[in-house]
PDB file of C-alpha atoms and ligand atoms in Angstrom:
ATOM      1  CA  UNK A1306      67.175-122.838-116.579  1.00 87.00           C
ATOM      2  CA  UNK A1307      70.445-121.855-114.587  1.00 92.00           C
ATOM      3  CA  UNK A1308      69.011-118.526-114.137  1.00 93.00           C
ATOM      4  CA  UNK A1309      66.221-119.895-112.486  1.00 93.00           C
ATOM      5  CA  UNK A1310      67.842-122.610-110.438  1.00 95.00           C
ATOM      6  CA  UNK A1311      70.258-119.842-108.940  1.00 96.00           C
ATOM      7  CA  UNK A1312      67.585-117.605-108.159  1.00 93.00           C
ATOM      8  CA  UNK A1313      66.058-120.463-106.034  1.00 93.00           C
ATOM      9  CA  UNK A1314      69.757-121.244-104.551  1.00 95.00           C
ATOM     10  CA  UNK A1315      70.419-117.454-103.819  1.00 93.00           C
ATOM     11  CA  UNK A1316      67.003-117.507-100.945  1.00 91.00           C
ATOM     12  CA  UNK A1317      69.333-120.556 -99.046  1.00 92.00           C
ATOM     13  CA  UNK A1318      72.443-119.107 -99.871  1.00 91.00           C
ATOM     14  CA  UNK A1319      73.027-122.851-101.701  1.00 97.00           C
ATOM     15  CA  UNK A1320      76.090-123.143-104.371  1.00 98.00           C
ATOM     16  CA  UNK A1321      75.282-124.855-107.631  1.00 98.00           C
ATOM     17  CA  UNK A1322      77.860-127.519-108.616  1.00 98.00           C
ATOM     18  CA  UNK A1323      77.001-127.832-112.617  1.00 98.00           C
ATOM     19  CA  UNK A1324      77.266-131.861-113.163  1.00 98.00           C
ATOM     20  CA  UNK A1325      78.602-132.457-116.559  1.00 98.00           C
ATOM     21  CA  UNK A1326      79.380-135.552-116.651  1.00 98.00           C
ATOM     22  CA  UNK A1327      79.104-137.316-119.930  1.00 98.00           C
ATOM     23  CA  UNK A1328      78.536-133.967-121.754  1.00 98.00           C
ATOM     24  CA  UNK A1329      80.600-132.383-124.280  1.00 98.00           C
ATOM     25  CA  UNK A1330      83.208-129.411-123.545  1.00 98.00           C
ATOM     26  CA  UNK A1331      81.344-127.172-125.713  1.00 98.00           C
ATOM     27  CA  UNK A1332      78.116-127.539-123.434  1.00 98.00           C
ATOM     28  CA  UNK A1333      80.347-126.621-120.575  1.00 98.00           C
ATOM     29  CA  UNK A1334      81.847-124.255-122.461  1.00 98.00           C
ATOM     30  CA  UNK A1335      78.514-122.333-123.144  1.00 98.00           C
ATOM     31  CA  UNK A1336      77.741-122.634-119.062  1.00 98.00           C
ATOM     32  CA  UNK A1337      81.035-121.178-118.362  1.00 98.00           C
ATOM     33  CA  UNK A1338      80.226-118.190-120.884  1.00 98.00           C
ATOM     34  CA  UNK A1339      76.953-117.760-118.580  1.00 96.00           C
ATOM     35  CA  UNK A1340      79.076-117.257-115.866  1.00 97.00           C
ATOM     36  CA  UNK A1341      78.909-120.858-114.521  1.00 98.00           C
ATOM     37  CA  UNK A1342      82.682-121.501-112.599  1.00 98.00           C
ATOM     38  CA  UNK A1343      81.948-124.929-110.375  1.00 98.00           C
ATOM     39  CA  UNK A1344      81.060-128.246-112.088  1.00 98.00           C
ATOM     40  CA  UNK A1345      81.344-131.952-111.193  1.00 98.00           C
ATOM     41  CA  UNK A1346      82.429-135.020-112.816  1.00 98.00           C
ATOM     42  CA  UNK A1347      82.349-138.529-111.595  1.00 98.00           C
ATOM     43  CA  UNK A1348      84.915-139.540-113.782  1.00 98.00           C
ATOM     44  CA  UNK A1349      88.659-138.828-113.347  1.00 98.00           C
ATOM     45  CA  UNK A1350      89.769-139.765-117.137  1.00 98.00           C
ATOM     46  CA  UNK A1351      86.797-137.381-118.591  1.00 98.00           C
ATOM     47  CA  UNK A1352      87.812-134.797-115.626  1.00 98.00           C
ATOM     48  CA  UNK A1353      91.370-134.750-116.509  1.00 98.00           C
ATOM     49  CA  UNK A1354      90.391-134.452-120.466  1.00 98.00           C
ATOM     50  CA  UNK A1355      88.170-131.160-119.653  1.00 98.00           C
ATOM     51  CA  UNK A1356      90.091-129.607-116.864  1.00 98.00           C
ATOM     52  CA  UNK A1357      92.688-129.369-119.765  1.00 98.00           C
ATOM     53  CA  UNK A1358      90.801-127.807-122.349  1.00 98.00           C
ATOM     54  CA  UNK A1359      88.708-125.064-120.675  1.00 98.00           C
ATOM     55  CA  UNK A1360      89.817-122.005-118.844  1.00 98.00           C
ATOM     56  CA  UNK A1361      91.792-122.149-115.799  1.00 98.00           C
ATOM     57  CA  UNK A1362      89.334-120.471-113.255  1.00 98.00           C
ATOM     58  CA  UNK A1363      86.801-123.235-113.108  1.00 98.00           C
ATOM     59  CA  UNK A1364      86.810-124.852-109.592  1.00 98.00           C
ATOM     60  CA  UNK A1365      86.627-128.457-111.048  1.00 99.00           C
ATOM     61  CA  UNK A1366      84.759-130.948-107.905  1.00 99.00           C
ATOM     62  CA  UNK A1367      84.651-134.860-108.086  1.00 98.00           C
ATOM     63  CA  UNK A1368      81.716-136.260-106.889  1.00 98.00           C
ATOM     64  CA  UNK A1369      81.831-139.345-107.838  1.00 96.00           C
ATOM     65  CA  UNK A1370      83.317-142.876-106.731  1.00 96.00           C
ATOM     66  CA  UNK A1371      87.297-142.416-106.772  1.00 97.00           C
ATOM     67  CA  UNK A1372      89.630-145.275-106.772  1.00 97.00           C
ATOM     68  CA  UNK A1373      92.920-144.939-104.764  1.00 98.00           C
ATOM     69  CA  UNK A1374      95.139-145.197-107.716  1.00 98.00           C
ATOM     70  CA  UNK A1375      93.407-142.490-109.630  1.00 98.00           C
ATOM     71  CA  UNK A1376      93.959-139.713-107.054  1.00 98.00           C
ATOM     72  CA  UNK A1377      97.506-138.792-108.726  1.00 98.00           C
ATOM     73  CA  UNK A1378      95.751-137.336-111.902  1.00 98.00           C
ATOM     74  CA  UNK A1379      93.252-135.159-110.196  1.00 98.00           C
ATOM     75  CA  UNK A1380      95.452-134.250-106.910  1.00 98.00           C
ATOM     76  CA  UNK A1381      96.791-131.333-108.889  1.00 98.00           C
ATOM     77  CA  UNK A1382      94.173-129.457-109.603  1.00 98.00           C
ATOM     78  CA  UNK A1383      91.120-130.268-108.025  1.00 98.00           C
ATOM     79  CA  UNK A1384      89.254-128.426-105.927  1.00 98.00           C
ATOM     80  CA  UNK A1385      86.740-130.473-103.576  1.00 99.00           C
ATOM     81  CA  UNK A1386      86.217-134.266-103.408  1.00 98.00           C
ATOM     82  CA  UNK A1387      83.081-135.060-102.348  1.00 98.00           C
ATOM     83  CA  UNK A1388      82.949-138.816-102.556  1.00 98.00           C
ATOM     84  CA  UNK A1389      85.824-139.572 -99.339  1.00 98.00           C
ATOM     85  CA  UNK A1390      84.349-142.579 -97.841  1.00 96.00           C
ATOM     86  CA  UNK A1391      87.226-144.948 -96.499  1.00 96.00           C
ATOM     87  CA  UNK A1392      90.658-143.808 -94.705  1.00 97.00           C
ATOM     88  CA  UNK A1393      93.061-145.702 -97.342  1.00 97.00           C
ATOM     89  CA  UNK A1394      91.305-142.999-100.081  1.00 98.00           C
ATOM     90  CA  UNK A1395      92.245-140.414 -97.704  1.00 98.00           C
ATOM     91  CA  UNK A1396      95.642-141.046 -97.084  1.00 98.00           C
ATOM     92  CA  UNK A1397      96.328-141.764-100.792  1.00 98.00           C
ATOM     93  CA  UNK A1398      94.663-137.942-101.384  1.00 98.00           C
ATOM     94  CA  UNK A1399      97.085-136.647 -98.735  1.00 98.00           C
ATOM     95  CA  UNK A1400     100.205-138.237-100.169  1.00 98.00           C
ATOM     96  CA  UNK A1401      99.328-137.092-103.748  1.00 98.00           C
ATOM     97  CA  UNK A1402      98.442-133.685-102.197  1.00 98.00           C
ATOM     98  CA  UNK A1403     101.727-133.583-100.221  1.00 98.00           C
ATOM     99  CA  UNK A1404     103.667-134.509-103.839  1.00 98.00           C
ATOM    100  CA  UNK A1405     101.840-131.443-105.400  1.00 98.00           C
ATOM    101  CA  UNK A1406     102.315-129.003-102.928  1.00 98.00           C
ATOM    102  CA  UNK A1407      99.356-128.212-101.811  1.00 98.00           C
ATOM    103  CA  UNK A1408      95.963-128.702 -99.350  1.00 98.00           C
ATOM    104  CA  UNK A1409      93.161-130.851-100.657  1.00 98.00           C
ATOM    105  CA  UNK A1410      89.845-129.800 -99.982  1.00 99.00           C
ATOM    106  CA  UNK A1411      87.870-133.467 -99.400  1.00 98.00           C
ATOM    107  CA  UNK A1412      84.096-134.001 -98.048  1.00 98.00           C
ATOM    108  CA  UNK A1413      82.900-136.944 -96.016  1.00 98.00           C
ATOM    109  CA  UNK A1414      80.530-139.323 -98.134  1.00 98.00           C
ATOM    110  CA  UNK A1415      77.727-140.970 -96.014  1.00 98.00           C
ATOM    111  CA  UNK A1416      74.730-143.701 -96.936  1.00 96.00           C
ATOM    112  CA  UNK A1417      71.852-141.926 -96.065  1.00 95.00           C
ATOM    113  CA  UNK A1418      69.582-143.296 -98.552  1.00 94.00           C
ATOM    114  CA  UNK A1419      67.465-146.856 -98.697  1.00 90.00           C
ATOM    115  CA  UNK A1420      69.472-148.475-101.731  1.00 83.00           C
ATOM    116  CA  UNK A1421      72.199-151.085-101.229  1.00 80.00           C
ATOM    117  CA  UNK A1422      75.509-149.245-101.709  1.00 77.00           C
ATOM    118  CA  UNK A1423      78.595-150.043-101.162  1.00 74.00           C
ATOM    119  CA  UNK A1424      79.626-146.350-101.282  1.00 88.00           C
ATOM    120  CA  UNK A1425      79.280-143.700 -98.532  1.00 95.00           C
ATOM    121  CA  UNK A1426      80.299-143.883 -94.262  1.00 97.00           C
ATOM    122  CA  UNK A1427      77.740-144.550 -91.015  1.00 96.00           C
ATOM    123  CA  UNK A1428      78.579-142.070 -88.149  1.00 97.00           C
ATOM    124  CA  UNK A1429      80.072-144.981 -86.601  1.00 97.00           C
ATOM    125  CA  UNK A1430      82.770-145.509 -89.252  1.00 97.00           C
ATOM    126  CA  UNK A1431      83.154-141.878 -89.732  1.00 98.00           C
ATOM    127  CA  UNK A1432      83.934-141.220 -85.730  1.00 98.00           C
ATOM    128  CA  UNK A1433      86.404-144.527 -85.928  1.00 97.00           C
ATOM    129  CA  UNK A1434      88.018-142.506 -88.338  1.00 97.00           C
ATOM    130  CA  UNK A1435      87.913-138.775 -86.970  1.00 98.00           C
ATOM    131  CA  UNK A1436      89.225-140.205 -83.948  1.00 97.00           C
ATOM    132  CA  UNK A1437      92.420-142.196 -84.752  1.00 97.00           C
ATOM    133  CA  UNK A1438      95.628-141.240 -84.012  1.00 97.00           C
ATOM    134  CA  UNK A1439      96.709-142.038 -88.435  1.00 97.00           C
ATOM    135  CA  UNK A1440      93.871-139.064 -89.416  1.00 97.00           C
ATOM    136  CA  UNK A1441      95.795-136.223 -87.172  1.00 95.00           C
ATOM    137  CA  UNK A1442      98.935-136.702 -88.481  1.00 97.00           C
ATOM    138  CA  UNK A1443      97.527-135.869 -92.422  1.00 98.00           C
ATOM    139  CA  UNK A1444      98.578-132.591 -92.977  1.00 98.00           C
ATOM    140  CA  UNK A1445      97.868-132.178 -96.604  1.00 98.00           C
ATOM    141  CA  UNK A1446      93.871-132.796 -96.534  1.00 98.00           C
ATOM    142  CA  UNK A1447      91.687-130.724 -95.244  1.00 98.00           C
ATOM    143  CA  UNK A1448      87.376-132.254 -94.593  1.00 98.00           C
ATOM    144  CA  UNK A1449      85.278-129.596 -95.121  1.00 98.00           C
ATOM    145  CA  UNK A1450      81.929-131.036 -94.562  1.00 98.00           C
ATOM    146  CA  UNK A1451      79.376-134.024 -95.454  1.00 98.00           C
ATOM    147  CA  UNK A1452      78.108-135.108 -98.776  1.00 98.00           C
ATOM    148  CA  UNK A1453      75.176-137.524 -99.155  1.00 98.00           C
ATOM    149  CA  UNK A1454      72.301-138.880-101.750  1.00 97.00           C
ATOM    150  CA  UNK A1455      69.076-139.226-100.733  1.00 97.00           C
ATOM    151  CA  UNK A1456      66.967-142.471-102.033  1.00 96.00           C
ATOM    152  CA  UNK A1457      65.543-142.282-105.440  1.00 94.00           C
ATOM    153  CA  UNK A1458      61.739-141.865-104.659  1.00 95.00           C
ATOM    154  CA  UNK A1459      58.387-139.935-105.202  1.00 96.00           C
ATOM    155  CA  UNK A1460      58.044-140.208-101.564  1.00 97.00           C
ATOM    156  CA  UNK A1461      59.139-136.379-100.578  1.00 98.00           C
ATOM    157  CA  UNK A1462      58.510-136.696 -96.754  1.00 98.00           C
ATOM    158  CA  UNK A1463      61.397-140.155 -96.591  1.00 97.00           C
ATOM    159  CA  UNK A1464      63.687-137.700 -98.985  1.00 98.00           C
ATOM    160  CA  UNK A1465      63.266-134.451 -96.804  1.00 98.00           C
ATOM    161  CA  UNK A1466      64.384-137.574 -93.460  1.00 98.00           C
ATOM    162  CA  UNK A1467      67.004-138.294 -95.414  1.00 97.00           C
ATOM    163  CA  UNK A1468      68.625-135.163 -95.534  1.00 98.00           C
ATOM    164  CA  UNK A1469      67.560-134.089 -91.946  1.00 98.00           C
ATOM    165  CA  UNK A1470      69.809-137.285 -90.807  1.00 98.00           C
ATOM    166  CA  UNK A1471      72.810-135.920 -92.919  1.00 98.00           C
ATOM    167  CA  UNK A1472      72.129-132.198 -91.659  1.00 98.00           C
ATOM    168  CA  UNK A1473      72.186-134.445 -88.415  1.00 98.00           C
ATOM    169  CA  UNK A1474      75.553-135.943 -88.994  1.00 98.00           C
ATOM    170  CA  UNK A1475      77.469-133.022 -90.007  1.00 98.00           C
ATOM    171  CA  UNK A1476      75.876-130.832 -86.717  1.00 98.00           C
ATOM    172  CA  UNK A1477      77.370-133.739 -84.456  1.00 98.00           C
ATOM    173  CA  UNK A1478      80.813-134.319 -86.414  1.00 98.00           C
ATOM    174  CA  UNK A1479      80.934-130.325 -86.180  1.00 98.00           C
ATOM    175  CA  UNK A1480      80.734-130.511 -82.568  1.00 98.00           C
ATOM    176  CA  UNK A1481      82.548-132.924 -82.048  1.00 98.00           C
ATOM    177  CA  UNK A1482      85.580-132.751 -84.219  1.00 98.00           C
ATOM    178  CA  UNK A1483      85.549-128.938 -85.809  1.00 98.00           C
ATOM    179  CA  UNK A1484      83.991-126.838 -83.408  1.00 97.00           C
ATOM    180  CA  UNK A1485      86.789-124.617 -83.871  1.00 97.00           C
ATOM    181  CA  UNK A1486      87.271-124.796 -87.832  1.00 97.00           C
ATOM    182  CA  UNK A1487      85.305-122.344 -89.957  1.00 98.00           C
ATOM    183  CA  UNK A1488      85.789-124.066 -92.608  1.00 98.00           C
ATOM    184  CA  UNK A1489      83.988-127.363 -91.528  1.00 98.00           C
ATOM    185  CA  UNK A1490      80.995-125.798 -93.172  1.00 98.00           C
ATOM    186  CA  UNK A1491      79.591-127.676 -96.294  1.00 98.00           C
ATOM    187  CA  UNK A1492      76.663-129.990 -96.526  1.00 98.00           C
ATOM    188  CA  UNK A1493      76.747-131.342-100.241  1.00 98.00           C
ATOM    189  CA  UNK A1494      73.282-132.564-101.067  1.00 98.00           C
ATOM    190  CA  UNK A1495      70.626-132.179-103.300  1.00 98.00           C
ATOM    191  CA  UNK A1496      70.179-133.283-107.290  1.00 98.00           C
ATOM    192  CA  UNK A1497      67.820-132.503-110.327  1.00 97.00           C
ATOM    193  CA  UNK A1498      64.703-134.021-108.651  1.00 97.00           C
ATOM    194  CA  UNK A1499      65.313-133.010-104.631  1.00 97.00           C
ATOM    195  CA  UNK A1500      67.395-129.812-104.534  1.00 98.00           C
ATOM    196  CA  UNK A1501      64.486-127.845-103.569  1.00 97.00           C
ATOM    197  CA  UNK A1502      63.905-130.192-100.725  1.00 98.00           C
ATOM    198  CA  UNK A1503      67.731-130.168 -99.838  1.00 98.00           C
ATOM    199  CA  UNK A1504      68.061-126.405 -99.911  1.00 97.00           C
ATOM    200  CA  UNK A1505      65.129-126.102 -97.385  1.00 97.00           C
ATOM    201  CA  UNK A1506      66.952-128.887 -95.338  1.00 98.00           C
ATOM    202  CA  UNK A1507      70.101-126.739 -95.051  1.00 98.00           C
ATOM    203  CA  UNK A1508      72.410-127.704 -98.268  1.00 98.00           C
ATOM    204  CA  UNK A1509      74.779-125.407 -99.061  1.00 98.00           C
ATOM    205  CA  UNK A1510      75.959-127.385-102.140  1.00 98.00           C
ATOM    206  CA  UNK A1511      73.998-128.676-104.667  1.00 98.00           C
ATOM    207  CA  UNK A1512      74.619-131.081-107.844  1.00 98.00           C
ATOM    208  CA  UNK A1513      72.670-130.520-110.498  1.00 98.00           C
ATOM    209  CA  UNK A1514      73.226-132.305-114.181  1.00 98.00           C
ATOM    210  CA  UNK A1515      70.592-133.182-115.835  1.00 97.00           C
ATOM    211  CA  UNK A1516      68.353-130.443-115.111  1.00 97.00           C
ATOM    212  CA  UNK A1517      70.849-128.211-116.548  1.00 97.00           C
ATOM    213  CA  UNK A1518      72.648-130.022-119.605  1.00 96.00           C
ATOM    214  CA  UNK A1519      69.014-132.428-120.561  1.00 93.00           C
ATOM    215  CA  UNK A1520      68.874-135.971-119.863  1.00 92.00           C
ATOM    216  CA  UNK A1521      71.920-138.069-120.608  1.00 89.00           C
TER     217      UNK A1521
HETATM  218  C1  LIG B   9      75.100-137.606-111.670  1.00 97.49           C
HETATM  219  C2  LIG B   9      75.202-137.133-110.289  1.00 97.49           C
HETATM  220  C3  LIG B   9      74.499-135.990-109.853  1.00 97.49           C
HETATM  221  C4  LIG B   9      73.568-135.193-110.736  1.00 97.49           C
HETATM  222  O1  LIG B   9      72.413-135.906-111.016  1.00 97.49           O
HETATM  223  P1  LIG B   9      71.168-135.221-111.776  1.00 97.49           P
HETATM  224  O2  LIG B   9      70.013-136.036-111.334  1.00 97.49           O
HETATM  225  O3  LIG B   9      71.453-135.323-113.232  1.00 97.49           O
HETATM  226  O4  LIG B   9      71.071-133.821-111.309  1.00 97.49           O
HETATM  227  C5  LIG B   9      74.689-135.578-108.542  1.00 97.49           C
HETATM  228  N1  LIG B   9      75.497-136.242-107.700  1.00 97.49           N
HETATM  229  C6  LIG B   9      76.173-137.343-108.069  1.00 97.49           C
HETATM  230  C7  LIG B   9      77.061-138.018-107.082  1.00 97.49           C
HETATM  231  C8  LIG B   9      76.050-137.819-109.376  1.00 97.49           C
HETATM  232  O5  LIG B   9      76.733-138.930-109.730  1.00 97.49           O
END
């Protein structure tokens, strides 16, 4: 299945972010023997518990919800956060950065999808925050790009808008706030049932768990 998956990913140039959540270390274990070196967790306990156990070259990424006061277990080691959706979890990521020595790689969450959610940024908020005077002086965190989740729906065409309006977002945030920094560059989107949508959208990230480890 991975084999396949990356052959699709290799035509868009898209990375493949294993999700493991909720699966056990010898499953990742048997991924990482395949050659597999990113994967994603949503929680920072389970993260912290796996980080520790398998070898040191994965690139471990939290994509899920993170609470401000659990930053200081993951700030030294982690390599992306994708789930940065307020500035008090940004400035807690910089200080815990700052304490480990070190620059911490963090994407922009936005709501692009139908669902109430009290997770993810508009472009308003996002601007607000790009703007202010409190974002230049962090010196320890670096945004690298956009992350979003499309709805969860058979409807393809309202999926495929969905990730137009992130590929949207991240175009007008490059413009206006990284024109001149290379590494603004990543558009995390795309799961199990949309990735091929996402990759033909302009992804260069996807998250893919169940289609990988089975159902959980
Ligand atoms: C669980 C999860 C995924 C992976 O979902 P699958 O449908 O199993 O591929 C991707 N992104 C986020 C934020 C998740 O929580």
């Amino acid at each position: 299945m991975r084999e396949k998956i990356l052959e699709e990913l290799l035509k868009s140039n898209t990375k493949l972010v294993a999700v493991s959540k909720t699966k056990p270390i010898a499953q990742l274990k048997e991924k990482y023997d395949q050659g597999q070196r990113i994967f994603g967790e949503n929680r920072v306990q389970e993260l912290v518990e796996k980080e520790a156990a398998l070898p040191k070259d994965i690139e471990w990424h939290m994509i899920g919800h993170l609470q401000s006061n659990k930053v200081k277990y993951i700030a030294p080691f982690i390599s992306l956060i994708h789930s940065v959706d307020s500035f008090k979890l940004l400035t807690e990521v910089n200080k815990q950065a700052l304490k480990n020595n070190r620059i911490i790689d963090v994407l922009l969450q936005f709501h692009i999808g139908e669902e109430e959610s009290k997770f993810g940024l508009t472009l308003a908020k996002a601007t607000e925050l790009l703007e202010s005077e409190s974002f230049q002086k962090l010196e320890n965190i670096q945004v690298v790009g956009v992350m979003g989740m499309a709805t969860f729906t058979s409807d393809n065409q309202q999926v495929r808008n969905e990730f137009k309006s992130l590929k949207r977002i991240f175009e007008q945030l490059k413009e206006q706030f990284f024109r001149d920094q290379d590494s603004f560059k990543e558009i995390s989107m795309g799961m199990s049932g949309d990735y091929k949508i996402a990759c033909e959208e302009g992804s260069t990230m996807v998250r893919i768990g169940s289609l990988l480890f089975g159902s959980r």
